[in-house]
PDB file of C-alpha atoms in Angstrom:
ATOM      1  CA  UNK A   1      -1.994  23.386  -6.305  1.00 71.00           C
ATOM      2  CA  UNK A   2      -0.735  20.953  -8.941  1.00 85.00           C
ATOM      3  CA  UNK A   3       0.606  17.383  -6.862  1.00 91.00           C
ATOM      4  CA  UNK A   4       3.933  17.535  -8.988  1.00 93.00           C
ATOM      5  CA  UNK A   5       5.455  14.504  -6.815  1.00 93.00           C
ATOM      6  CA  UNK A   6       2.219  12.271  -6.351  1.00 94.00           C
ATOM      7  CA  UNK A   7       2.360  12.754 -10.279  1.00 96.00           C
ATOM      8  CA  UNK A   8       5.809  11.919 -10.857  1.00 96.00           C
ATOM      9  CA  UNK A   9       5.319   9.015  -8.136  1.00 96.00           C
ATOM     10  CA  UNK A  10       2.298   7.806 -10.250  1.00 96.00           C
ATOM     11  CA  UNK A  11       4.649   7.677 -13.590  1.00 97.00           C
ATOM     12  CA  UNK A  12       7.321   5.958 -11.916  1.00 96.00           C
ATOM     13  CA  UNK A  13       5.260   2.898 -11.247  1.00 96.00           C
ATOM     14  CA  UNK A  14       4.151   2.977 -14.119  1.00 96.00           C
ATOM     15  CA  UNK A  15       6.987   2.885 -15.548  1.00 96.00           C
ATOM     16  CA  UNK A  16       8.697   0.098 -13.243  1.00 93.00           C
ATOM     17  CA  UNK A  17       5.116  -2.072 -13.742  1.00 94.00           C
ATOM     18  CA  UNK A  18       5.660  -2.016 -17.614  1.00 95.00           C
ATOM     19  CA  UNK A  19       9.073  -2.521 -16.799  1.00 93.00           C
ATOM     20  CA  UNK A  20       8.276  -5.773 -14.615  1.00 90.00           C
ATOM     21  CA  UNK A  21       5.248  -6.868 -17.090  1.00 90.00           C
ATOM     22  CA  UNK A  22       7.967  -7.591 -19.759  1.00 90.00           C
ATOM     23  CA  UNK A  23      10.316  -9.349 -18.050  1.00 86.00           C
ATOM     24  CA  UNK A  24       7.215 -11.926 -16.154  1.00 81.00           C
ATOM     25  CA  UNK A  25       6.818 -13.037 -19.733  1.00 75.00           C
ATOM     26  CA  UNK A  26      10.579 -13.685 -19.962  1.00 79.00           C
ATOM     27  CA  UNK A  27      10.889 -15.560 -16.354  1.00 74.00           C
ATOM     28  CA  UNK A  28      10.508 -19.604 -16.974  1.00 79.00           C
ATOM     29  CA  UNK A  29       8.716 -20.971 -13.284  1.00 76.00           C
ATOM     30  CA  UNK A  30      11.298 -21.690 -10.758  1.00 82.00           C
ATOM     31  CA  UNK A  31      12.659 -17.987 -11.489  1.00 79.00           C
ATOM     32  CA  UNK A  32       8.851 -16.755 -10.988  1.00 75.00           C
ATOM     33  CA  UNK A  33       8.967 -19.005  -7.840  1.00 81.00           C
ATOM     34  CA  UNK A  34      12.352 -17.790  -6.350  1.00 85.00           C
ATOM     35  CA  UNK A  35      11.146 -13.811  -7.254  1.00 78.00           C
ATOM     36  CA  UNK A  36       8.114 -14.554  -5.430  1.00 78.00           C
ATOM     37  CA  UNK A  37       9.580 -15.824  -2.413  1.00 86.00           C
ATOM     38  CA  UNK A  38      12.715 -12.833  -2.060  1.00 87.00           C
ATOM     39  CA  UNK A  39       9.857  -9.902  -2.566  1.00 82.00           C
ATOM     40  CA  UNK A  40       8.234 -12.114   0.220  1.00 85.00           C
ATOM     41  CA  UNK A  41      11.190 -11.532   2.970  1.00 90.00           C
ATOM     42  CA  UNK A  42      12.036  -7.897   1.434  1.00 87.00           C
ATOM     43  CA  UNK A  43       8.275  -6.949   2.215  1.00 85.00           C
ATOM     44  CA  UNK A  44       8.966  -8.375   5.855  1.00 91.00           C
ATOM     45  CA  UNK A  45      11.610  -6.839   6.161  1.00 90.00           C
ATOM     46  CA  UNK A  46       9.789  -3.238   5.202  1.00 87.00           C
ATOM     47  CA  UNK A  47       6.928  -4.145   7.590  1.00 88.00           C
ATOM     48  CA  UNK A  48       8.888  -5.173  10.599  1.00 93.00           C
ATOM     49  CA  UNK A  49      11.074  -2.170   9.893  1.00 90.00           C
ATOM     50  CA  UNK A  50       7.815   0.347   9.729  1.00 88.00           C
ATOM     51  CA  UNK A  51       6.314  -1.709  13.003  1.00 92.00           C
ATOM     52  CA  UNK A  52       8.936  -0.942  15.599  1.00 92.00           C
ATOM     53  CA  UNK A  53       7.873   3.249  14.600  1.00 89.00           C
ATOM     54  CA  UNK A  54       5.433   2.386  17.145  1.00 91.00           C
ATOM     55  CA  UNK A  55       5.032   4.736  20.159  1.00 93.00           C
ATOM     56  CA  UNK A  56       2.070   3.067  21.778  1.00 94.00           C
ATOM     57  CA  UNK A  57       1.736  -0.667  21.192  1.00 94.00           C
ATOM     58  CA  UNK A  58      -1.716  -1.393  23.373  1.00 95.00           C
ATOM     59  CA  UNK A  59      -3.214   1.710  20.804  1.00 95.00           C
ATOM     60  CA  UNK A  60      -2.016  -0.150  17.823  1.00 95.00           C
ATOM     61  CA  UNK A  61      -3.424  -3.242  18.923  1.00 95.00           C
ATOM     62  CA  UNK A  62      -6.618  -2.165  19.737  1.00 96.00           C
ATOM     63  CA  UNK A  63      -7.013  -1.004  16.355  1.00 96.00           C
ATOM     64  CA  UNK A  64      -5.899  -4.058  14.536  1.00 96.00           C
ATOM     65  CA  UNK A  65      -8.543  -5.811  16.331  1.00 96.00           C
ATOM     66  CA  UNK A  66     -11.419  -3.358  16.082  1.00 96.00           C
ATOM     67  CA  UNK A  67     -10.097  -2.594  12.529  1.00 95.00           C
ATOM     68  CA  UNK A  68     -10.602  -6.723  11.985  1.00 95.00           C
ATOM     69  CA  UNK A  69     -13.698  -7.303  12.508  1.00 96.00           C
ATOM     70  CA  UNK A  70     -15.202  -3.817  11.376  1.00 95.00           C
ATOM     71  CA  UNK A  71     -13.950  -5.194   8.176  1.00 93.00           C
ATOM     72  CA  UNK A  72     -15.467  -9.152   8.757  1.00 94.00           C
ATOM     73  CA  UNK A  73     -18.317  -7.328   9.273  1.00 95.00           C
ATOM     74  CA  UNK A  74     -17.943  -4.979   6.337  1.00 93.00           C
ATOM     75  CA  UNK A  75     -16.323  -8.132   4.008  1.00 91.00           C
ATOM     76  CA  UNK A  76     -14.391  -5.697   2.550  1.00 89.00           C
ATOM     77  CA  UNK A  77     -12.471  -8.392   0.988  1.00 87.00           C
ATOM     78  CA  UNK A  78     -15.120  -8.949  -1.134  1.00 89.00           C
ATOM     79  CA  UNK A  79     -16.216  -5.569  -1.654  1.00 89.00           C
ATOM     80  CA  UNK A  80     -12.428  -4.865  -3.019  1.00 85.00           C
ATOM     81  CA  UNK A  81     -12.216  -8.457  -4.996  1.00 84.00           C
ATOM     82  CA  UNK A  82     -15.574  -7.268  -6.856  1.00 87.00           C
ATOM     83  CA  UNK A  83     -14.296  -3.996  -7.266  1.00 85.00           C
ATOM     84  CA  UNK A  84     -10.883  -5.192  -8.534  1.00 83.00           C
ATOM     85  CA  UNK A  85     -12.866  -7.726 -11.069  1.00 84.00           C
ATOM     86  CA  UNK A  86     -14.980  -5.153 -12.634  1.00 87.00           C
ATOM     87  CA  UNK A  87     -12.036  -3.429 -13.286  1.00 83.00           C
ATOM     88  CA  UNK A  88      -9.860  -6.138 -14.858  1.00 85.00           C
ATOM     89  CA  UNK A  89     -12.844  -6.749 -17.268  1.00 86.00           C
ATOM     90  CA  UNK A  90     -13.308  -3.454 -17.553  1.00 84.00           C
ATOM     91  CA  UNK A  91      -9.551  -3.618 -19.069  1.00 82.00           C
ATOM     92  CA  UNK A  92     -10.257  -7.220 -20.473  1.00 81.00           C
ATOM     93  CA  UNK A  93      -7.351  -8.328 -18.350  1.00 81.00           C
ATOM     94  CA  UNK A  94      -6.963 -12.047 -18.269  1.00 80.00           C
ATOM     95  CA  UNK A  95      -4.612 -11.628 -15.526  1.00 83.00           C
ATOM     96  CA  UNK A  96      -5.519 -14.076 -12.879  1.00 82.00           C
ATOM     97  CA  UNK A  97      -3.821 -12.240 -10.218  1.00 86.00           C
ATOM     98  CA  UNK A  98      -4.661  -8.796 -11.438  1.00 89.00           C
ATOM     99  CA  UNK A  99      -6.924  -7.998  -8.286  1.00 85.00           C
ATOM    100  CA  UNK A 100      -4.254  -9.435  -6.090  1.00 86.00           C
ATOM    101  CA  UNK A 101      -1.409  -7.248  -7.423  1.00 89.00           C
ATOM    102  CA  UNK A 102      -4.004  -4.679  -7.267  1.00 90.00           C
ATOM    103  CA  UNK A 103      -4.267  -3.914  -3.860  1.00 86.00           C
ATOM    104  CA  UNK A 104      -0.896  -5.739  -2.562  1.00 88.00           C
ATOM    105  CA  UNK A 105       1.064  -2.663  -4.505  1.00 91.00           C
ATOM    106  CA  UNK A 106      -1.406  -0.025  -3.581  1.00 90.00           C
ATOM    107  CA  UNK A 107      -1.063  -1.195   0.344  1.00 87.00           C
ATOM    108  CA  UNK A 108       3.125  -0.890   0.114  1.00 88.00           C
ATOM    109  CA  UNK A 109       3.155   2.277  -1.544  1.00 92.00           C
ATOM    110  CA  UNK A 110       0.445   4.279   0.079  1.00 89.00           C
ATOM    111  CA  UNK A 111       1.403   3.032   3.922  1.00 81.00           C
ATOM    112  CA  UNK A 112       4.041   4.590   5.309  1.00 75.00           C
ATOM    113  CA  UNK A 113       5.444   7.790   6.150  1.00 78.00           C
ATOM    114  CA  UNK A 114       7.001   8.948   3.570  1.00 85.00           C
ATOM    115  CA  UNK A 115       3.837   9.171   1.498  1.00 90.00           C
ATOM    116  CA  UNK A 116       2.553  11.307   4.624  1.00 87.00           C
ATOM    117  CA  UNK A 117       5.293  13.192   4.816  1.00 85.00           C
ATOM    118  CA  UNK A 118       5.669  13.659   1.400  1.00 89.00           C
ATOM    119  CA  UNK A 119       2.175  14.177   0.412  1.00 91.00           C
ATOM    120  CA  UNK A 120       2.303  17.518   3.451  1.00 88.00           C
ATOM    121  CA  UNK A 121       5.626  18.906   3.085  1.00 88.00           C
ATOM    122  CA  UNK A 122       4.719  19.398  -0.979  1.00 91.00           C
ATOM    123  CA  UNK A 123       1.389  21.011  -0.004  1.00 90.00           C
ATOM    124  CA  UNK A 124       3.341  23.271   2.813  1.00 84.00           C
ATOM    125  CA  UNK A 125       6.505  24.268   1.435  1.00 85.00           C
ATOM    126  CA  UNK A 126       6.198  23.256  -2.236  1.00 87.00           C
ATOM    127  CA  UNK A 127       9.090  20.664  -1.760  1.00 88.00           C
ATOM    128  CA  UNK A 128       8.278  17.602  -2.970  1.00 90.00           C
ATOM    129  CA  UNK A 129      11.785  15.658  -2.457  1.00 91.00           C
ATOM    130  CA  UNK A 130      10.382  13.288  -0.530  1.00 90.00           C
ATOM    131  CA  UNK A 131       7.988  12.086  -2.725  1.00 94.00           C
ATOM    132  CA  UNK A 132      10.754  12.359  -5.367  1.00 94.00           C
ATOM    133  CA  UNK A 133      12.679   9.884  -3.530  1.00 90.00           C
ATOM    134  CA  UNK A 134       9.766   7.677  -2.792  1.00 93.00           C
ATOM    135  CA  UNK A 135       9.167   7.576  -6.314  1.00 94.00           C
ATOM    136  CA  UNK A 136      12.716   6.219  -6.956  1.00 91.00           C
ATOM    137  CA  UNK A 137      11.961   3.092  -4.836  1.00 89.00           C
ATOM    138  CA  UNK A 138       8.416   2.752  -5.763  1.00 91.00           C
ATOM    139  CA  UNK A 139       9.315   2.268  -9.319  1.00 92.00           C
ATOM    140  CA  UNK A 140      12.109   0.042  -8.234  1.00 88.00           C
ATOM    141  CA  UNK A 141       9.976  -2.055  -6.539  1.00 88.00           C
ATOM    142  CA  UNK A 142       6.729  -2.092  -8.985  1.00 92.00           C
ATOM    143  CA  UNK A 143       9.138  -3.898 -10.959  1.00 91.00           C
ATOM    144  CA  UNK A 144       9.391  -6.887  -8.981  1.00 86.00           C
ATOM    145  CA  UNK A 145       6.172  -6.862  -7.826  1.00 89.00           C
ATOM    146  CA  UNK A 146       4.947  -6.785 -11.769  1.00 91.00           C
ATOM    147  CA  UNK A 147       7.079  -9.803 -12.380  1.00 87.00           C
ATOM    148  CA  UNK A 148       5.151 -11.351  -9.749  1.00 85.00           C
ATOM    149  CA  UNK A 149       1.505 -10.052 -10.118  1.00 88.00           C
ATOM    150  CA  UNK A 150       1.462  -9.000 -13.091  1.00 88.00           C
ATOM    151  CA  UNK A 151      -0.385  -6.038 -15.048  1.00 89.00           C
ATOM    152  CA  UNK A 152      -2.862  -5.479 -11.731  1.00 90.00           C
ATOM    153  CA  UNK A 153       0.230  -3.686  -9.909  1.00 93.00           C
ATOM    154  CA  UNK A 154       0.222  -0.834 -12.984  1.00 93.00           C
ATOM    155  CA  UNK A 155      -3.035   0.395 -11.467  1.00 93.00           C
ATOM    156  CA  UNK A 156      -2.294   0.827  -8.288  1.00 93.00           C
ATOM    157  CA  UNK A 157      -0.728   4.292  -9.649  1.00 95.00           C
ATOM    158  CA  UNK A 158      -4.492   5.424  -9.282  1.00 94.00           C
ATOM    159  CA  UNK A 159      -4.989   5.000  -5.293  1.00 92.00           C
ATOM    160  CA  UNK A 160      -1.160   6.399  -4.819  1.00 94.00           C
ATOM    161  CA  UNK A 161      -2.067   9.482  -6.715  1.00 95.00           C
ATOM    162  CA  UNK A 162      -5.659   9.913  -5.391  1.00 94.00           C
ATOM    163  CA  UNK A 163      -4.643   9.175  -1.568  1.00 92.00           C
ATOM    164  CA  UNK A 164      -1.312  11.568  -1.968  1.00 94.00           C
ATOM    165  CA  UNK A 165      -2.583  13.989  -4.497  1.00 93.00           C
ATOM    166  CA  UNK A 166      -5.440  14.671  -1.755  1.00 93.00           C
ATOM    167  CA  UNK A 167      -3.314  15.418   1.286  1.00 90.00           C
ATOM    168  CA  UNK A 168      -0.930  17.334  -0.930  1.00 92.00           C
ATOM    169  CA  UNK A 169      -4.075  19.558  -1.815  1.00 92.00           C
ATOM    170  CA  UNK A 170      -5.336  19.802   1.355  1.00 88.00           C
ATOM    171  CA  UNK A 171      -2.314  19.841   2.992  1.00 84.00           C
ATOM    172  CA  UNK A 172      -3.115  22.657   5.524  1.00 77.00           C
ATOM    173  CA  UNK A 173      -5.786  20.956   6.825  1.00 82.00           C
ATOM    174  CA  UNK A 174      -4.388  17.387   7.017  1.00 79.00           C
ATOM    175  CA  UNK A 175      -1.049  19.041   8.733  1.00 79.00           C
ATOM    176  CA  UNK A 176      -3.124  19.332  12.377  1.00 77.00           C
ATOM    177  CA  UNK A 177      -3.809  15.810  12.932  1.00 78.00           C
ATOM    178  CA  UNK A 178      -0.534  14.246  11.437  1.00 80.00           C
ATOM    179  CA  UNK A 179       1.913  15.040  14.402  1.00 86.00           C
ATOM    180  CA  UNK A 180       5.106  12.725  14.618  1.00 88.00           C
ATOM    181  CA  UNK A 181       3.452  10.482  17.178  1.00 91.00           C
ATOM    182  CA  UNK A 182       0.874  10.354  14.889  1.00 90.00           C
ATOM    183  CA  UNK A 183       2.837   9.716  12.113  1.00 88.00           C
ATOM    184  CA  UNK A 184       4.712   6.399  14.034  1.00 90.00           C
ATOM    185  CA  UNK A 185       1.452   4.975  14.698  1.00 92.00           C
ATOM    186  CA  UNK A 186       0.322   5.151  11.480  1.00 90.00           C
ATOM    187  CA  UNK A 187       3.176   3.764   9.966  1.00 88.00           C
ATOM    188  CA  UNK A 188       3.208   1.096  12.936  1.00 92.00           C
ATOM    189  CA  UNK A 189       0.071  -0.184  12.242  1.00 92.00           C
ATOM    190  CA  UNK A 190       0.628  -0.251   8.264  1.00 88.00           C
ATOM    191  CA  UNK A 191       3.875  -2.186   8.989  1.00 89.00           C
ATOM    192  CA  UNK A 192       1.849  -4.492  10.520  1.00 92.00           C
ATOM    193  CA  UNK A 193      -0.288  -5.038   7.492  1.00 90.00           C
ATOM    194  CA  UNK A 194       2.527  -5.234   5.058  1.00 88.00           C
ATOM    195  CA  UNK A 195       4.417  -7.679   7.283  1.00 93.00           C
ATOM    196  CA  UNK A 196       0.751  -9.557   6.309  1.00 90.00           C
ATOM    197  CA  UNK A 197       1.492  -9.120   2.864  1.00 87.00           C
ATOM    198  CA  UNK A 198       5.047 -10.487   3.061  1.00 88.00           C
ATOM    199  CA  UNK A 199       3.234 -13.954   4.798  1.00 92.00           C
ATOM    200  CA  UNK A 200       1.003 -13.960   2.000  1.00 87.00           C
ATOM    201  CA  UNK A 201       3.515 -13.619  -0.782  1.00 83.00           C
ATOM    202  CA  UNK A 202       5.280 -17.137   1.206  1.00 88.00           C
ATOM    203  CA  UNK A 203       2.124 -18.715   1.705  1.00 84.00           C
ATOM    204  CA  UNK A 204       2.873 -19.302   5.137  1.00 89.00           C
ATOM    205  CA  UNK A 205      -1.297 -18.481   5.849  1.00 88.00           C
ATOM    206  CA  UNK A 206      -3.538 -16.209   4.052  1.00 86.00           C
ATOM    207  CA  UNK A 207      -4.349 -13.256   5.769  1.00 88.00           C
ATOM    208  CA  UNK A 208      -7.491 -11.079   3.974  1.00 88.00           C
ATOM    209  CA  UNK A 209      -5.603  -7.657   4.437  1.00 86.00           C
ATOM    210  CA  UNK A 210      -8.536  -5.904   2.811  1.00 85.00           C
ATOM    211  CA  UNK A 211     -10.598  -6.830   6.146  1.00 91.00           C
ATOM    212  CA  UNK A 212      -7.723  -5.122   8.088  1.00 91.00           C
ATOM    213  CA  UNK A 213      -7.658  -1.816   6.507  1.00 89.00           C
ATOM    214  CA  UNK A 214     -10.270   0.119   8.884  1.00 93.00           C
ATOM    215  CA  UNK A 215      -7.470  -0.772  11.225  1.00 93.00           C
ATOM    216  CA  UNK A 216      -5.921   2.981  10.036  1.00 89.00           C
ATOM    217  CA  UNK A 217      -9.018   4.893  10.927  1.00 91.00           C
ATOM    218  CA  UNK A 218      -9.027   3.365  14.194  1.00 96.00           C
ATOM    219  CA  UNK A 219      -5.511   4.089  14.954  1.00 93.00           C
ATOM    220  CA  UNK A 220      -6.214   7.811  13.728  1.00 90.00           C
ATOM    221  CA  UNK A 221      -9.157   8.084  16.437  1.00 93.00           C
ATOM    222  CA  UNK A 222      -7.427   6.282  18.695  1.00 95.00           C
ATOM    223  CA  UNK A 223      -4.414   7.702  18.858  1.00 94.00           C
ATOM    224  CA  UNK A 224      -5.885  11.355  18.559  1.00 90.00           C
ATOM    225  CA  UNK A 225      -7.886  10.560  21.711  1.00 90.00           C
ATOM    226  CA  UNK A 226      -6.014   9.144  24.240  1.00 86.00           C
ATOM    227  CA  UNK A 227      -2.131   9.583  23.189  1.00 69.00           C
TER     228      UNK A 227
END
């Protein structure tokens, strides 16, 4: 089946990124600053909210950890900065932050349980409100996180309609393993990684997320194995 939402969610952030694009150009530097720091707290905010889904705690930190250094081990940070390099030149981008806005937007809108939910109850029932709603407040926010990043945040309409498009396809066979307690952990442990982002955005201490992302497989096996 056609993903109708993941597509319309793909358009709205592009829309919002263009959006966003033209007004960085318009922003003099304390403004940039002051944007900067507010999508800081409001990502926080979203990750502390998404964090306290959590059902099992000791599950969700075992997979942070193991999810850690599987990545260290992996450097997936560099893996992703390469990957995110070749593709600003491949767009002769001479966005400096292009990789960074890259992967912070694709993180935000692709953890989470609405892209989950979403993503199944289109391939189940063919209702995709969810995902129309999601795409509401991902275009909302692709703006401000353009006016910050830049034209890398655009792109991240790629992973959001490759990860939901997927699940939405193969929705019948995703629908087994995504429970509601499976669901909270998930989201739990992404909270977790976007309350990263939102220290990042402050530069309070830089955190390489990338390196943290097997930290969702894990608390997949995890969770399916002893919760």
């Amino acid at each position: 089946m056609l993903p109708v939402g993941s597509i319309v969610n793909a358009l709205a952030i592009i829309g919002g990124s263009l959006i966003g694009c033209w007004l960085q150009s318009r922003f003099p530097e304390r403004i940039r600053t002051i944007v900067f720091q507010g999508l800081g707290l409001c990502v926080l905010l979203i990750g502390i909210q998404m964090a306290l889904k959590v059902e099992n705690i000791l599950i969700v930190i075992f997979a942070v950890l193991l999810g850690g250094i599987s990545g260290e081990l992996l450097r997936l940070d560099t893996l992703f900065a390469r990957l995110g390099d070749r593709f600003k030149r491949l767009i002769k981008s001479d966005n400096a932050k292009f990789t960074d806005g890259l992967i912070t937007a694709s993180l935000i809108y692709c953890i989470g349980a609405m892209a989950i939910i979403g993503s199944l109850e289109e391939g189940i029932n063919g209702d995709a409100t969810v995902l129309y709603t999601k795409s509401i407040l991902d275009g909302f926010a692709s703006v401000a996180l353009a006016a910050t990043y830049g034209s890398g945040v655009l792109f991240s309409f790629i992973p959001v309609l490759l990860y939901q498009g997927a699940m939405t396809i193969g929705a019948s066979f995703f629908q087994q393993y995504f429970s509601p307690m499976m669901i909270s952990q998930v989201t739990a442990c992404g909270g977790l990684l976007i309350i990263g982002i939102g220290i990042n955005l402050l530069e309070l201490k830089e955190i390489r997320l990338a390196n943290l992302l097997p930290a969702l497989v894990y608390v997949v096996v995890l969770t399916a194995f002893f919760a």
